[in-house]
mmCIF file of C-alpha atoms in Angstrom:
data_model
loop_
_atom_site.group_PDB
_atom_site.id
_atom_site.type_symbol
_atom_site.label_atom_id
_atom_site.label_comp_id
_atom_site.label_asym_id
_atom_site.label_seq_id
_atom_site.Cartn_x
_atom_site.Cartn_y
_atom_site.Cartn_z
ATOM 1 C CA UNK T 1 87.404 -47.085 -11.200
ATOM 2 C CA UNK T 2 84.748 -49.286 -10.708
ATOM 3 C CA UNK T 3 81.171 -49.607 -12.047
ATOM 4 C CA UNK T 4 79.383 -47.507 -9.922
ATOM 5 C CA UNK T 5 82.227 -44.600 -10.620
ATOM 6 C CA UNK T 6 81.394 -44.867 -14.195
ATOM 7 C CA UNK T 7 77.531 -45.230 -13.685
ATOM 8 C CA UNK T 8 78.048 -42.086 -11.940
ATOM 9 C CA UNK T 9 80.127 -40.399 -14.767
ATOM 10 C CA UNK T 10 77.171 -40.935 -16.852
ATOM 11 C CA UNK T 11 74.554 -39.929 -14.886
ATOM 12 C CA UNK T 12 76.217 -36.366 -14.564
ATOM 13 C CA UNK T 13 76.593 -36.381 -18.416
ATOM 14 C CA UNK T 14 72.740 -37.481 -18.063
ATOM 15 C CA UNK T 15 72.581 -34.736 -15.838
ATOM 16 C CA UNK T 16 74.019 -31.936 -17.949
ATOM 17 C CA UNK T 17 72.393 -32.542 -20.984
ATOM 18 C CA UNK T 18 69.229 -32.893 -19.576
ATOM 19 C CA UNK T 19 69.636 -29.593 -17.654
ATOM 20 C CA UNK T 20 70.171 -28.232 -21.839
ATOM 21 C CA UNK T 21 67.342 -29.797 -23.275
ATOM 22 C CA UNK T 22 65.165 -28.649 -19.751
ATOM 23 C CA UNK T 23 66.145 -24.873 -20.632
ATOM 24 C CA UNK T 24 65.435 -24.820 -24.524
ATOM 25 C CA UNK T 25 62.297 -27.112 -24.094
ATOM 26 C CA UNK T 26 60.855 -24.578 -21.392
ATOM 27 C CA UNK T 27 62.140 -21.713 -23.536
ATOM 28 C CA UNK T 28 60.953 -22.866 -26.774
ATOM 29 C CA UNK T 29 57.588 -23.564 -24.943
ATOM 30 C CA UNK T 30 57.006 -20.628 -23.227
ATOM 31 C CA UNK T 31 57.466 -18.881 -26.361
ATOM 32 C CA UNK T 32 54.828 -20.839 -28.596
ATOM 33 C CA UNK T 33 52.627 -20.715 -25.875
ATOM 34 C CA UNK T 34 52.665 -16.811 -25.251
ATOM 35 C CA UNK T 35 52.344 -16.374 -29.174
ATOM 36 C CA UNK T 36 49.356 -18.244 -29.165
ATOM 37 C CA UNK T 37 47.660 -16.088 -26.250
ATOM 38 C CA UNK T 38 47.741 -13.098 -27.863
ATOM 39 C CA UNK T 39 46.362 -14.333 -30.872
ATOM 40 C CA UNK T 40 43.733 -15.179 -28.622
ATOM 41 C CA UNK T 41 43.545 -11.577 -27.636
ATOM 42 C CA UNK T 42 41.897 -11.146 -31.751
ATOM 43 C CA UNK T 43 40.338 -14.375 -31.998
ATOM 44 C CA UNK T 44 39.010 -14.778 -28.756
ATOM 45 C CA UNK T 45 39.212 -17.026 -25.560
ATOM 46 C CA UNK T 46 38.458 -20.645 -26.276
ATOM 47 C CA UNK T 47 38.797 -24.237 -25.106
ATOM 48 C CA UNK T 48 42.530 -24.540 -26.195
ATOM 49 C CA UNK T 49 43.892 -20.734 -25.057
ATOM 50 C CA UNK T 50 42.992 -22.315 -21.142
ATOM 51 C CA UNK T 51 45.291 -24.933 -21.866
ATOM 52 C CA UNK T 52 47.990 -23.271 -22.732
ATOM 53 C CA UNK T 53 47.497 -21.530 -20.344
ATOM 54 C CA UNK T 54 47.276 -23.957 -17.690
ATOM 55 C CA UNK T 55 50.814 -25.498 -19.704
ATOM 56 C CA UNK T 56 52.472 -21.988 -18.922
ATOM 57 C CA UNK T 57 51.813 -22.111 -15.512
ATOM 58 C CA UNK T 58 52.737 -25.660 -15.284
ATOM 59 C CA UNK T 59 55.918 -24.658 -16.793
ATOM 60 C CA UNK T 60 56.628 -22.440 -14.307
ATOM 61 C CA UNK T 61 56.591 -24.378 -11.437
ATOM 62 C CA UNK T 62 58.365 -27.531 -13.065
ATOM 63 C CA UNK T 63 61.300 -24.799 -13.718
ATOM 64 C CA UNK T 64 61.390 -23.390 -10.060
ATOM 65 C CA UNK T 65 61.643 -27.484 -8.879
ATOM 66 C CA UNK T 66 63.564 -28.704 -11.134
ATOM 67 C CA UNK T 67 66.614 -28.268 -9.321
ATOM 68 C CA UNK T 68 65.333 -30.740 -6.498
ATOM 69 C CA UNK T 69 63.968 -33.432 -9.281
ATOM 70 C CA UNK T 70 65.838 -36.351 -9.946
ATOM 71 C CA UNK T 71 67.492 -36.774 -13.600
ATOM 72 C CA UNK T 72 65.557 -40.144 -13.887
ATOM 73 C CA UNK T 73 61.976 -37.898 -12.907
ATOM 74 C CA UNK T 74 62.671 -35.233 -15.359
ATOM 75 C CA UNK T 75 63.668 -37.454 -18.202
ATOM 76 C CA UNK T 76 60.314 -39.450 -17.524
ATOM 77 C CA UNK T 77 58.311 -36.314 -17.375
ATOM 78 C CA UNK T 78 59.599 -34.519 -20.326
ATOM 79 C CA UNK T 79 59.213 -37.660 -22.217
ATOM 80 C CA UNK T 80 55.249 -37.716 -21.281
ATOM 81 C CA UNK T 81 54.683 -34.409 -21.698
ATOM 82 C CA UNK T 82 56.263 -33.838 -24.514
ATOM 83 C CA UNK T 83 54.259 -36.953 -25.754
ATOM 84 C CA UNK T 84 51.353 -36.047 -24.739
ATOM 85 C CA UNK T 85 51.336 -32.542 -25.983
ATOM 86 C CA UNK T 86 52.206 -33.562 -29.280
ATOM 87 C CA UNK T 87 50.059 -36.255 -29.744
ATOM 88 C CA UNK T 88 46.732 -33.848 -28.605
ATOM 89 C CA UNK T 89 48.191 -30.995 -30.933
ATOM 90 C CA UNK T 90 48.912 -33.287 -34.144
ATOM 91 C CA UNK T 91 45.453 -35.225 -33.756
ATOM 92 C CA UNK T 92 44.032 -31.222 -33.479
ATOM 93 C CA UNK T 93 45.563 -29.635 -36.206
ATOM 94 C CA UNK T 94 47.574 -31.760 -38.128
ATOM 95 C CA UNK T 95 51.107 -32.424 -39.102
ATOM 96 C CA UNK T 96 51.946 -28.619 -39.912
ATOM 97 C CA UNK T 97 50.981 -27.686 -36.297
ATOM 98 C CA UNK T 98 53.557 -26.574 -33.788
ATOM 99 C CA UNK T 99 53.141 -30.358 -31.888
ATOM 100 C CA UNK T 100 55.269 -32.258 -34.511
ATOM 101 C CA UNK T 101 58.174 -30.522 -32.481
ATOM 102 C CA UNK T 102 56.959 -32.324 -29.367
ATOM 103 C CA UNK T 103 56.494 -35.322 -31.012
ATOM 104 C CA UNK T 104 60.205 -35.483 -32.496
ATOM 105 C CA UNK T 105 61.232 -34.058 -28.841
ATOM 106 C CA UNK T 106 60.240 -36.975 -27.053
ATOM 107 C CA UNK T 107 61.779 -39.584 -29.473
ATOM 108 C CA UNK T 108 65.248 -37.056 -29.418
ATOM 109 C CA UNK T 109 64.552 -37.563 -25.352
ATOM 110 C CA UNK T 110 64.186 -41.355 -25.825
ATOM 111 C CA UNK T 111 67.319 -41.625 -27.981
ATOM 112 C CA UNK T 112 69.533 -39.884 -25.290
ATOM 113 C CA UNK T 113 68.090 -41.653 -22.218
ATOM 114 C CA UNK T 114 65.934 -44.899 -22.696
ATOM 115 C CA UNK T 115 66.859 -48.343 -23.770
ATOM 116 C CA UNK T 116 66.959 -49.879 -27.667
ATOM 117 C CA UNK T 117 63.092 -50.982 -26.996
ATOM 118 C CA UNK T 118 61.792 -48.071 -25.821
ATOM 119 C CA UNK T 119 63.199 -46.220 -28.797
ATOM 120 C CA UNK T 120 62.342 -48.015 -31.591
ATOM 121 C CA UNK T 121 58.824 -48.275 -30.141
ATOM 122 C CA UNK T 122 58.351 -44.200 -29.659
ATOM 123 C CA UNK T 123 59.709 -43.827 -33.204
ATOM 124 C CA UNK T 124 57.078 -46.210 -34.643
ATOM 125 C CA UNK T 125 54.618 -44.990 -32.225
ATOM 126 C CA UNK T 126 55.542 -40.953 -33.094
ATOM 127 C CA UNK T 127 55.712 -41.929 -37.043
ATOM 128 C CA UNK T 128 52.317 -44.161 -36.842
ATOM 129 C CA UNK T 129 50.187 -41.220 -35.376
ATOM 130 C CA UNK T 130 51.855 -38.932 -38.071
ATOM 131 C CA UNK T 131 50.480 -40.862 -40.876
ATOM 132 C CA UNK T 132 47.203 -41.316 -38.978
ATOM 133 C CA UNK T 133 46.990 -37.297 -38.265
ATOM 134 C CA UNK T 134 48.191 -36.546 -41.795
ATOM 135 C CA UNK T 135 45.709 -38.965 -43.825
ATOM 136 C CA UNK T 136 43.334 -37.488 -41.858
ATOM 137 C CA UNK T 137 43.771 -33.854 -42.489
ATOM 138 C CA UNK T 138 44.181 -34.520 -46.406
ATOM 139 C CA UNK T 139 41.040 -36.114 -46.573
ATOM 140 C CA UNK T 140 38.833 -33.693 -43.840
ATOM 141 C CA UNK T 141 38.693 -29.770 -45.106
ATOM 142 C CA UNK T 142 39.638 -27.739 -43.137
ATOM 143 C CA UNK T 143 37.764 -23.952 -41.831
ATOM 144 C CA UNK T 144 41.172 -22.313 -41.678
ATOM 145 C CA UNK T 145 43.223 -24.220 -44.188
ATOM 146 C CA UNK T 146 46.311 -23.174 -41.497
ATOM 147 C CA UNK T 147 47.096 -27.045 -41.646
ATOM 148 C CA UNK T 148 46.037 -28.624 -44.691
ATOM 149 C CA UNK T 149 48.163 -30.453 -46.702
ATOM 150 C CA UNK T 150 46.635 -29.227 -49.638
ATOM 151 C CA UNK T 151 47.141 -32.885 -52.114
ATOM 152 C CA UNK T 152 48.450 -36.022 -51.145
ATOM 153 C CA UNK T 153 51.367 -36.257 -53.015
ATOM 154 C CA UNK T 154 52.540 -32.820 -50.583
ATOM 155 C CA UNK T 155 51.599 -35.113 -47.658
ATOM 156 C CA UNK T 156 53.111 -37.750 -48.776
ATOM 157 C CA UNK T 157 56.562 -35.807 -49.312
ATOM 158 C CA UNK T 158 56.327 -33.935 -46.154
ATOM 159 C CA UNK T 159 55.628 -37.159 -44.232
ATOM 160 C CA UNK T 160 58.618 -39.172 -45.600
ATOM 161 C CA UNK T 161 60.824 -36.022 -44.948
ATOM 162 C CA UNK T 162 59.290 -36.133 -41.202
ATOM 163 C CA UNK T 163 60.147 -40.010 -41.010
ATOM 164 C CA UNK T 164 63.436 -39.942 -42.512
ATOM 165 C CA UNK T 165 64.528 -37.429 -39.727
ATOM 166 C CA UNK T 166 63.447 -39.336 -37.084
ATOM 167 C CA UNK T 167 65.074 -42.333 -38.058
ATOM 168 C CA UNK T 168 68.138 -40.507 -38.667
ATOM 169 C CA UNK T 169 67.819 -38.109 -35.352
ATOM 170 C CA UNK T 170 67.017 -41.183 -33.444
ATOM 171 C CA UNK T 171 69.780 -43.486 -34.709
ATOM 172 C CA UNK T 172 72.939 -40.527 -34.818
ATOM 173 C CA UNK T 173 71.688 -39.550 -31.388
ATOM 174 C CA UNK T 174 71.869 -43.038 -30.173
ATOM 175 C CA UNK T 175 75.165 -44.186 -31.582
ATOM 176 C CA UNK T 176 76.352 -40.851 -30.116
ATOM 177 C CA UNK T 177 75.176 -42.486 -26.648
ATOM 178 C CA UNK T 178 76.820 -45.816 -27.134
ATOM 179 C CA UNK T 179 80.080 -44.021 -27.932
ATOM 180 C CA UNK T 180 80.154 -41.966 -25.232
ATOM 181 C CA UNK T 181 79.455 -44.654 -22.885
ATOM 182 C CA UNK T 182 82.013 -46.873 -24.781
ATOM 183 C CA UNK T 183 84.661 -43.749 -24.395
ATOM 184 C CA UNK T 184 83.788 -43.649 -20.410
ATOM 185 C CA UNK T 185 84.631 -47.586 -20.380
ATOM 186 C CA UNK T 186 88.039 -46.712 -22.102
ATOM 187 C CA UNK T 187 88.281 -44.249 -19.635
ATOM 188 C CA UNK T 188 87.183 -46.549 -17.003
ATOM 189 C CA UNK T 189 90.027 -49.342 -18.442
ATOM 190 C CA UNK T 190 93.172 -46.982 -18.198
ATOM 191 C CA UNK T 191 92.122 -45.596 -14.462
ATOM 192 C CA UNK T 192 92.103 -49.041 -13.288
ATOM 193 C CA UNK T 193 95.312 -49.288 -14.786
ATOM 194 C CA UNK T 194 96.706 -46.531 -12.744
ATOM 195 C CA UNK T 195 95.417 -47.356 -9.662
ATOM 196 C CA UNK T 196 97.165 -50.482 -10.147
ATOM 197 C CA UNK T 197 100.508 -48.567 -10.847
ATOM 198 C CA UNK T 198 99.722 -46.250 -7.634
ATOM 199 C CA UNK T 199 98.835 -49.246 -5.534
ATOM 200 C CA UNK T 200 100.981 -51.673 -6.288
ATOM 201 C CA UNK T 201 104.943 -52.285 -7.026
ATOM 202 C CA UNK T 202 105.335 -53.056 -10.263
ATOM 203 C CA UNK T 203 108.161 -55.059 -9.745
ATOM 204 C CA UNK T 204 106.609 -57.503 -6.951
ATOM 205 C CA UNK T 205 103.331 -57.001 -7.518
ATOM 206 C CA UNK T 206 102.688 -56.296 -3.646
ATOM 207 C CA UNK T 207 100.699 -53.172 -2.036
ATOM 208 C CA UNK T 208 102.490 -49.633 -1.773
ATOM 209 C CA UNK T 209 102.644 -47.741 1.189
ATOM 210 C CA UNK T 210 99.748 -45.695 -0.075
ATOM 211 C CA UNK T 211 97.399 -48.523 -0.354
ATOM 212 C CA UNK T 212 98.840 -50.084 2.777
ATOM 213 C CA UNK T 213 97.511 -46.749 4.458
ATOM 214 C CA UNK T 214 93.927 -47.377 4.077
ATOM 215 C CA UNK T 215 94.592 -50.992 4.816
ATOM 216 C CA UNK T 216 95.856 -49.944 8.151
ATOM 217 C CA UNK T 217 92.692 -48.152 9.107
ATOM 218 C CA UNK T 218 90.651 -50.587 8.315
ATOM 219 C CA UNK T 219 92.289 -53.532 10.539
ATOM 220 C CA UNK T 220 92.725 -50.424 13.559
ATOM 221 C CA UNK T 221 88.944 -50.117 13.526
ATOM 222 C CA UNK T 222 88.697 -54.361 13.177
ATOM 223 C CA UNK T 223 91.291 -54.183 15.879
ATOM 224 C CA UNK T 224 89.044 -52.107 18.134
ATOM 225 C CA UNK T 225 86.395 -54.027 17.683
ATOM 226 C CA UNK T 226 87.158 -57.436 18.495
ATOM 227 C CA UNK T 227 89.447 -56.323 21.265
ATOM 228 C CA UNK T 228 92.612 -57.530 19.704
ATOM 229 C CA UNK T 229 96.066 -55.985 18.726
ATOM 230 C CA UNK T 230 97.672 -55.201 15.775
ATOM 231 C CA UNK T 231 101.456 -54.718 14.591
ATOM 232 C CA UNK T 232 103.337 -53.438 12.123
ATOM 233 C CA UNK T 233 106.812 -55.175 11.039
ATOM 234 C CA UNK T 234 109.996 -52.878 9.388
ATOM 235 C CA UNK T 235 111.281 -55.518 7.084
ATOM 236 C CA UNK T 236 114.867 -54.473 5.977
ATOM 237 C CA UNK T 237 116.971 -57.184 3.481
ATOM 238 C CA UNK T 238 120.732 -57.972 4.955
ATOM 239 C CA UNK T 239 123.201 -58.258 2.477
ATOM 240 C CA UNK T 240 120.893 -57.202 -0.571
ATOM 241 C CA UNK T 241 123.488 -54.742 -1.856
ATOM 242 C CA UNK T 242 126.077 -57.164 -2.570
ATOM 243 C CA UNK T 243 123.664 -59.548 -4.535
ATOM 244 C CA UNK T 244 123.111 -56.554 -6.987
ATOM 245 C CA UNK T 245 126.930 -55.496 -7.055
ATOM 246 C CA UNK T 246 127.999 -59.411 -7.441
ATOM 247 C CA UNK T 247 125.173 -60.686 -10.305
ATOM 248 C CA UNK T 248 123.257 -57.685 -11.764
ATOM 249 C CA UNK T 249 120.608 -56.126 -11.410
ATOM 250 C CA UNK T 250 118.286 -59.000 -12.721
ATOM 251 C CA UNK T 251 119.702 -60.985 -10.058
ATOM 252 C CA UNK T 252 118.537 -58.153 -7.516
ATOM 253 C CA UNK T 253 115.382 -58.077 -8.924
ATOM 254 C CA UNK T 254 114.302 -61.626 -8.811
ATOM 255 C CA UNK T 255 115.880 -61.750 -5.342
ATOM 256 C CA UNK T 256 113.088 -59.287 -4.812
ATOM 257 C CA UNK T 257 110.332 -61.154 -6.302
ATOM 258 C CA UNK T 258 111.033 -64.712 -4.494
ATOM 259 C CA UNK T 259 111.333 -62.099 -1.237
ATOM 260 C CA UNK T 260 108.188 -61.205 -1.385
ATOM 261 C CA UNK T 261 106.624 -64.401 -2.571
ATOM 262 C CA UNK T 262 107.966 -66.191 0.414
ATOM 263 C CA UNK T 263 106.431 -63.348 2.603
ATOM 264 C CA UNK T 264 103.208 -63.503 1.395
ATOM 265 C CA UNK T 265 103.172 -67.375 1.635
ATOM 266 C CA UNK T 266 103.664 -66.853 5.279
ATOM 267 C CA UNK T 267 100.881 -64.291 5.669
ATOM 268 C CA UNK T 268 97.216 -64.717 7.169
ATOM 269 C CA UNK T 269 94.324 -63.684 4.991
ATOM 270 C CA UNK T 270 94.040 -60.354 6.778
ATOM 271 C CA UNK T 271 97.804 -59.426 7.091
ATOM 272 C CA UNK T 272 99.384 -57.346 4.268
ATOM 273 C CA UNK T 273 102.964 -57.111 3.052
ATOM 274 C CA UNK T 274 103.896 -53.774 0.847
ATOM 275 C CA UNK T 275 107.197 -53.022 -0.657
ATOM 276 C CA UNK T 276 108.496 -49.465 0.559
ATOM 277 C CA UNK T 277 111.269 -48.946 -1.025
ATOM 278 C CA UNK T 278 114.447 -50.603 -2.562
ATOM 279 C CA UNK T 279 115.007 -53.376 -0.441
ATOM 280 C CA UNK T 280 112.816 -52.548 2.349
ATOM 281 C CA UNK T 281 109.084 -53.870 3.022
ATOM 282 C CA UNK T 282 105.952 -52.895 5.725
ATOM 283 C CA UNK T 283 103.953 -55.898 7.043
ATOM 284 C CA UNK T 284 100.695 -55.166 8.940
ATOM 285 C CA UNK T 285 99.843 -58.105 11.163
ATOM 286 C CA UNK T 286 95.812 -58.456 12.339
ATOM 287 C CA UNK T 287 93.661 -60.415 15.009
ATOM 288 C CA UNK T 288 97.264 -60.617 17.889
ATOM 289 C CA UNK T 289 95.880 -62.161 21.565
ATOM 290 C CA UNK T 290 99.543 -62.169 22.314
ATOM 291 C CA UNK T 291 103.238 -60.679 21.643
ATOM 292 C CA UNK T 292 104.378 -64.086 21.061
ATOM 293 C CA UNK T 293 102.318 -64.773 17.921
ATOM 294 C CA UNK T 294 104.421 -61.462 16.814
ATOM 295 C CA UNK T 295 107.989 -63.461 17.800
ATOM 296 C CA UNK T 296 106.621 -66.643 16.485
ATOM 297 C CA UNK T 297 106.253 -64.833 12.852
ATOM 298 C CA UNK T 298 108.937 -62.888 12.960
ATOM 299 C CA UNK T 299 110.991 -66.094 13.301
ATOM 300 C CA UNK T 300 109.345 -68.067 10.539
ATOM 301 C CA UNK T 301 109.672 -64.793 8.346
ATOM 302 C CA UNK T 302 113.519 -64.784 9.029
ATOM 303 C CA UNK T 303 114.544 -68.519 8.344
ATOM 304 C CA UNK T 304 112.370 -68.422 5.332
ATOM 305 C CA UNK T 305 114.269 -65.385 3.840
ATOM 306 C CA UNK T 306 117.363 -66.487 4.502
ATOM 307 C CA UNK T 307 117.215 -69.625 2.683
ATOM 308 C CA UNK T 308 119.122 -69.791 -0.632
ATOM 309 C CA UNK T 309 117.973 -68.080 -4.125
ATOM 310 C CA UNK T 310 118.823 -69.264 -7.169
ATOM 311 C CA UNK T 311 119.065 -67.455 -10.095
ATOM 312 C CA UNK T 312 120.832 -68.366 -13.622
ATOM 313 C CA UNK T 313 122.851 -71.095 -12.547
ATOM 314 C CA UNK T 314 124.413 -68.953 -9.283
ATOM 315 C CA UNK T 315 122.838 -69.202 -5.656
ATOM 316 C CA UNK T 316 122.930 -66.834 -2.896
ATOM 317 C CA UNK T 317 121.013 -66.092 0.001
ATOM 318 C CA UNK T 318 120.350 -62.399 2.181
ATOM 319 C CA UNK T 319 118.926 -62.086 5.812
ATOM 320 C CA UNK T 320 116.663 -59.598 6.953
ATOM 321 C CA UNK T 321 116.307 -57.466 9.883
ATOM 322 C CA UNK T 322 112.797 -56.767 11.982
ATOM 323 C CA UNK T 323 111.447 -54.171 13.917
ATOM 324 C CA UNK T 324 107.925 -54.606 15.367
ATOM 325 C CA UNK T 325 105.983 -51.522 16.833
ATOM 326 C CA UNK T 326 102.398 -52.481 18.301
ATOM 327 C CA UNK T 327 98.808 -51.373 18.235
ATOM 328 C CA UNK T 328 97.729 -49.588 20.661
ATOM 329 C CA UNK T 329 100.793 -49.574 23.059
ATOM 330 C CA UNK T 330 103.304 -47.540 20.957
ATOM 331 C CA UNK T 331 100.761 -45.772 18.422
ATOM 332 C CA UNK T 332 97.650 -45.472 16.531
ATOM 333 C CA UNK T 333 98.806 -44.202 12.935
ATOM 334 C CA UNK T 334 100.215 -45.869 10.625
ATOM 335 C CA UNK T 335 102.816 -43.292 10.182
ATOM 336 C CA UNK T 336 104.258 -43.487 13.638
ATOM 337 C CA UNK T 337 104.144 -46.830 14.345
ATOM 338 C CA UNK T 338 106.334 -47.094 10.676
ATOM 339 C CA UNK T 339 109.078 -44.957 11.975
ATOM 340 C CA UNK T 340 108.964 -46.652 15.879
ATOM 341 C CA UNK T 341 109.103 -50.020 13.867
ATOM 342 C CA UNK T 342 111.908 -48.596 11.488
ATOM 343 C CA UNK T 343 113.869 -47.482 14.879
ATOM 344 C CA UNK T 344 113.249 -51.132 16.218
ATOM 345 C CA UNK T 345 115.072 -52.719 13.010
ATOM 346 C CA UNK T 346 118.341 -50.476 13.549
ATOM 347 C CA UNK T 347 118.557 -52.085 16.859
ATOM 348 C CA UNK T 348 117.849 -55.483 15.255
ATOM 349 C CA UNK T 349 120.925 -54.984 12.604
ATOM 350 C CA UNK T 350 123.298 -52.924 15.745
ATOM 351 C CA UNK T 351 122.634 -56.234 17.675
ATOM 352 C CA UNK T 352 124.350 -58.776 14.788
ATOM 353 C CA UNK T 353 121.529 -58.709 12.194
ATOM 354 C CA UNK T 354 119.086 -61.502 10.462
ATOM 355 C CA UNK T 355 117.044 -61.068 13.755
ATOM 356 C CA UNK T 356 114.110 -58.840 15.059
ATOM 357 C CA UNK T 357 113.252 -56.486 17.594
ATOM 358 C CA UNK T 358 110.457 -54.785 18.959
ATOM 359 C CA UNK T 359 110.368 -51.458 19.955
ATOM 360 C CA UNK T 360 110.807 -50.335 23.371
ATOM 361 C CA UNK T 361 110.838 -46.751 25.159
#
């Protein structure tokens, strides 16, 4: 998994709980809002009732598009509005008013989404214009008394209650967010892990056939291109079984390892060697103008394995047998040129062994 997987995990979790907090926010809004129209129904029709008005039908249509806003919109616009609407209804009515739960909204909203910056200045900003609203509403009566702090020592307790759970909303909610994105690196850690296991031998450290799959379509459309052939080599070890029945196991395995060392050394930066299974490897050759670059290699490759191997004082060597199939004249997918190539290397090992062969109908 790379970055952009995991920068796309979160913005899904981004997505999701914003989706939450879009539904109660709207809910919780719609709610107030109606509650205060029909008081308006006994009180009358004023300045504010067209507002909240106006904010229900605003409502409305943010719900019916919100399906078709981005996550990064809707986070910016709840953020505002919520803002917004708080600040007008604190600086209105004071700190008792139904606003302060806009106010704490949109630092909850900057916790979960924004940067360290950004939330530390809306939580001074949201707990500034709290003590502004609420020394001014203990020291200006008001007609209604709905919300008056009545003495200053109630303001003064209400206020630190208000601060101390914005601090601790705001700092929970965002060590929440740094675990979360700390679990989705873990996460990110042990997928890369098994991608390596499912895309590479462990024992040689070369491709699998798996990843050599998608390598394949990648140099056929290269290949097609630039006008050029490609090949695919059957690479079967003579003589492999005896090294394991003779010195171990160990001995078979570092055969394996200097095996595919020595192929790779003789590789081009665009040609791949995978290991397909116990003693038997796929080699994908790139950018051919002629057969005989295919013979040349195959040559090299052959003399190169079959030099000697040492391992724990004892030396011994094993051959190898190749079968070539070519793209495009015997096949387009990797799958069939594998088993035209594999064909090829029986008649390579009928014919004496420790030689190669390409495939012929």
């Amino acid at each position: 998994m790379d970055n952009q997987i995991q920068l796309r995990l979160i913005e899904r979790l981004n997505e999701r709980l914003m989706s939450y907090l879009s539904v109660i926010w709207a809910c919780f809004t719609c709610v107030i809002l109606s509650l205060f129209l029909l008081r308006s129904v006994e009180v009358g029709w004023g300045y504010d009732e067209f507002i909240y008005l106006f904010l229900i039908v605003l409502l409305g249509v943010f719900l019916s598009v919100r399906s078709r806003l981005s996550n990064h919109f809707t986070v910016h616009l709840l953020f505002t509005l919520n803002l917004i609407a708080g600040i007008w209804g604190v600086l209105n009515y004071g700190t008792q008013a139904v606003a302060v739960f806009y106010l704490l909204l949109s630092v909850i909203i900057a916790a979960l989404f924004y940067k360290k910056r950004v939330i530390i200045a809306a939580a001074v900003g949201v707990v500034l214009i709290f003590i502004f609203a609420g020394i001014k509403f203990t020291t200006v009566p008001q007609a209604d008394g709905l919300n008056e702090v009545n003495t200053h020592w109630h303001w003064i307790i209400y206020t630190s209650g208000v601060i101390f759970f914005i601090l601790m909303a705001t700092s929970t909610l965002y060590i929440f967010r740094q675990e979360m994105e700390s679990v989705l690196g873990r996460l990110n850690e042990q997928y890369d892990k098994l991608s390596q296991v499912a895309g590479y031998d462990e024992l040689t450290g070369l491709a699998t056939f798996r990843l050599m799959r998608k390598q394949w379509q990648q140099a056929c459309l290269r290949a097609q291109r630039h006008q050029r052939k490609a090949a695919i080599m059957f690479v079967d070890l003579d003589n492999f079984k005896s090294v394991n029945d003779y010195f171990g196991h160990d001995a078979g395995d570092h055969c394996l390892r200097v095996i595919a060392k020595r192929t790779t050394g003789l590789l081009r930066g665009n040609d791949m060697v995978a290991r397909i299974g116990g003693d038997e490897f796929l080699v994908i050759l790139e950018d051919i103008d002629h057969i005989e670059d295919v013979k040349e290699l195959s040559t090299k490759l052959i003399d190169k394995l079959s030099q000697s191997i040492s391992f724990n004082d004892h030396h011994f060597s094993v051959g190898c047998s190749i079968g070539i199939a070519l793209y495009p004249e015997h096949g387009v997918d990797v799958d069939t040129l594998r088993n035209l190539a594999d064909k090829a290397m029986y008649c390579a090992k009928d014919n004496g062994k420790n030689q190669f062969a390409i495939f012929s109908t």
